[in-house]
Amino acid sequence: MTIGGKSVSGEDTFAVLNPSTGETAGYAPKGSIKDLDSAVSAANKAFESWSQLSDEELQAACEKVTAKIDENAEELANIITLEQGKPLNGLGSRWELGGASAWAGYTSGLSLPMKTLQDNNEGLVELHRKPLGVIGSITPWNFPVMIAVWHIMPALRTGNTVVIKPSPNTPLSTLRLVEIMNEVLPAGVVNCVTDNEEGENLGAAMSAHPDIRKIVFTGSCATGQKVMLSAAETMKRLTLEMGGNDAAIVLPDVDPKAIAEGLFWGGFINNGQTCAAMKRLYVHEDVYDDVCTELVAFAKNIPMGDGMAEESILGPIQNKMQFDKVSRLVEAGKQKGRVLLGGEPGDGLFFPATIIADLENGDPLVDEEQFGPALPIIKYSDIDDVINAANDTTNGLGGSVWSKDIDTAKEIALQLECGSVWINKHGAIQPNAPFGGVKSSGFGVEFGEEGLQEYTDIQVVFS
Ligand code: NAD
């Protein structure tokens, strides 16, 4: 672990498995509450001077961190592939590092200058943005480095310090990322602790910790709710980025062949293990058969294999729990729907891209977040009915509408209950556009100026 700029071992370690082979990818330290306390106190101490840096100094430091990420991109991509399973190529770990660099670079260039709210003979009113203190970052296993960067960079840019705790499934790339960042940052500015299910739950301890001012959490709805409950006692600020069950609505005027590739990657990016992936595909009856045919024609040629093989474009499911969930939902889907592709588990944690048609709301594969390579297709005939069906979920992360008529698509898009909505694509997030969920998908946003603001308190000065 990295605590106060030093490498620290836990009393014990735990094995991290390579999902492609089942072999050990490496060992991570089993951190304790004592380690967490040291990390928080190192971050608190570092905050004293880090928070006093000028805006220009913070920007320059963040640019140095970005350069370090770029310099070490290939090593980090290899670690991600070994522990997460996603291929090096395609939309895999090298792509994830490209994203991490783009977000780090863009966030470095943002700033939140003082705003004058009033300047007249009745007085001067200024709005200042001040850093919060120690930020606790808790991350999931699907994009371990990119999501760590999403949490850490805006915190640093606004003068905060950080303690990050990655998922026990993918701690190795975050441990290394933080080590690399520490080559150019003062001691204690970014710290990393790791845990696993058998040890002390450091995520729970972080959300209750009296010296952490804010938790930025990305993960499941169930865990996010626990974070929110325990954060109440210490009045922590929260950004909660949680699960999604994104709907895509295909209108009757589309060219099925032209949209097949976009539909496929909308649903199967990172093997479907993506918060804002398309998880339910609603297709108008006029183009239903053609969309099914074209989607399958595209999907069946995507090579799946060991992430370290340069030719692999899809890898395994990351862990057994997720594999079992996908298997259960696919089994349920097969009882009622028509399997167009896949449907049978492969070796180890490999599950082939699976497409099941003729399902509807109420079916488990439609109602539950599958978070894996299995897409249900639902036929509709009436636009109001399909909007209701799309909104009939407690989640509200993303959504999409597919049509040649952009104005009509936008009208429908505005009726979807979700934080981001795309026309003729799905899940295409970018660093200058705030991203976040509504309903049970969480609250608060990441990215852009609005995302940066979440790492600050407002202070208004009246003179
Ligand atoms: P998870 O909720 O199981 O774990 C997330 C993190 O929380 C891990 O680091 C875990 O160790 C930690 N944790 C466990 N118990 C805790 C507790 N009591 N208090 C605090 N932290 C605790 O999620 P996961 O399985 O790693 O990730 C998959 C989920 O994440 C999916 O639902 C997916 O949709 C969601 N996700 C959302 C986004 C988004 O931006 N909205 C992005 C990626 C993933």
Coordinates of C-alpha atoms and ligand atoms in Angstrom, one line a residue, residues 137-143 147 150 165-169 195-197 201-207 215 217-224 226-227 230 240-244 273-276 279 319 321-322 325 369 371 397 435-437 441 446-447, ligand 1:
S137 CA -12.5 7.0 -2.9
I138 CA -14.1 3.6 -3.2
T139 CA -13.9 1.9 -6.6
P140 CA -15.3 -1.2 -8.4
W141 CA -13.6 -3.8 -10.5
N142 CA -14.8 -3.0 -14.0
F143 CA -12.6 0.0 -15.0
I147 CA -12.5 5.2 -12.3
W150 CA -12.1 10.0 -12.2
K165 CA -9.6 1.8 -1.7
P166 CA -10.0 -0.3 -4.8
S167 CA -12.1 -3.4 -5.2
P168 CA -10.6 -6.6 -3.8
N169 CA -11.0 -8.1 -7.3
D195 CA -8.7 -5.1 1.7
N196 CA -10.6 -8.2 0.9
E197 CA -13.8 -9.9 2.1
N201 CA -14.1 -3.9 5.7
L202 CA -12.1 -0.8 4.9
G203 CA -14.9 0.6 2.7
A204 CA -17.3 0.6 5.6
A205 CA -14.7 2.1 7.9
M206 CA -14.0 4.9 5.4
S207 CA -17.7 5.8 5.1
I215 CA -16.8 9.8 -0.1
F217 CA -18.2 5.9 -4.4
T218 CA -18.7 3.9 -7.6
G219 CA -20.2 0.5 -7.3
S220 CA -23.5 -1.4 -6.7
C221 CA -26.7 0.3 -5.4
A222 CA -26.8 -2.0 -2.4
T223 CA -23.3 -1.0 -1.2
G224 CA -23.9 2.7 -2.1
K226 CA -24.7 1.4 3.1
V227 CA -22.2 4.1 2.4
S230 CA -23.0 5.3 7.6
L240 CA -22.6 8.0 -5.5
E241 CA -22.3 6.5 -8.9
M242 CA -24.2 3.2 -8.8
G243 CA -25.8 0.6 -11.0
G244 CA -27.8 1.1 -14.2
Q273 CA -19.6 -5.0 -17.3
T274 CA -20.1 -1.3 -17.7
C275 CA -22.4 0.9 -15.6
A276 CA -23.8 2.8 -18.5
K279 CA -28.8 -3.5 -20.9
N319 CA -15.4 -13.0 -11.2
M321 CA -20.1 -14.1 -8.5
Q322 CA -20.8 -12.1 -11.6
K325 CA -25.4 -13.9 -11.9
E369 CA -28.9 -5.4 -14.0
F371 CA -23.6 -6.5 -15.8
L397 CA -28.1 6.1 -15.3
F435 CA -22.1 12.2 -15.8
G436 CA -24.3 10.8 -13.0
G437 CA -27.4 8.9 -12.3
S441 CA -28.5 5.1 -9.7
E446 CA -18.5 13.4 -12.2
F447 CA -16.6 15.2 -15.0
Ligands
NAD1 P1 -19.6 -3.3 -5.1 O1 -20.7 -2.4 -4.6 O2 -19.7 -4.8 -4.7 O3 -18.2 -2.8 -4.6 C1 -17.7 -1.5 -4.8 C2 -16.7 -1.1 -3.8 O4 -17.3 -1.0 -2.5 C3 -15.6 -2.2 -3.6 O5 -14.3 -1.5 -3.5 C4 -15.9 -2.9 -2.3 O6 -14.8 -3.4 -1.6 C5 -16.5 -1.7 -1.5 N1 -17.4 -2.1 -0.4 C6 -17.8 -3.3 0.0 N2 -18.6 -3.2 1.1 C7 -18.6 -1.9 1.5 C8 -19.3 -1.2 2.5 N3 -20.0 -1.8 3.4 N4 -19.1 0.1 2.6 C9 -18.3 0.8 1.6 N5 -17.7 0.1 0.6 C10 -17.8 -1.2 0.5 O7 -19.6 -3.1 -6.7 P2 -18.8 -4.0 -7.8 O8 -19.4 -5.3 -7.9 O9 -17.3 -3.8 -7.5 O10 -19.1 -3.1 -9.1 C11 -20.2 -3.4 -9.9 C12 -21.3 -2.4 -9.7 O11 -20.8 -1.1 -9.9 C13 -22.5 -2.5 -10.8 O12 -23.7 -2.4 -10.2 C14 -22.2 -1.3 -11.7 O13 -23.4 -0.8 -12.4 C15 -21.7 -0.3 -10.8 N6 -20.9 0.7 -11.4 C16 -21.4 2.0 -11.5 C17 -20.7 2.9 -12.2 C18 -21.2 4.4 -12.4 O14 -20.4 5.2 -12.7 N7 -22.4 4.6 -12.1 C19 -19.4 2.6 -12.8 C20 -18.9 1.3 -12.7 C21 -19.7 0.4 -12.0

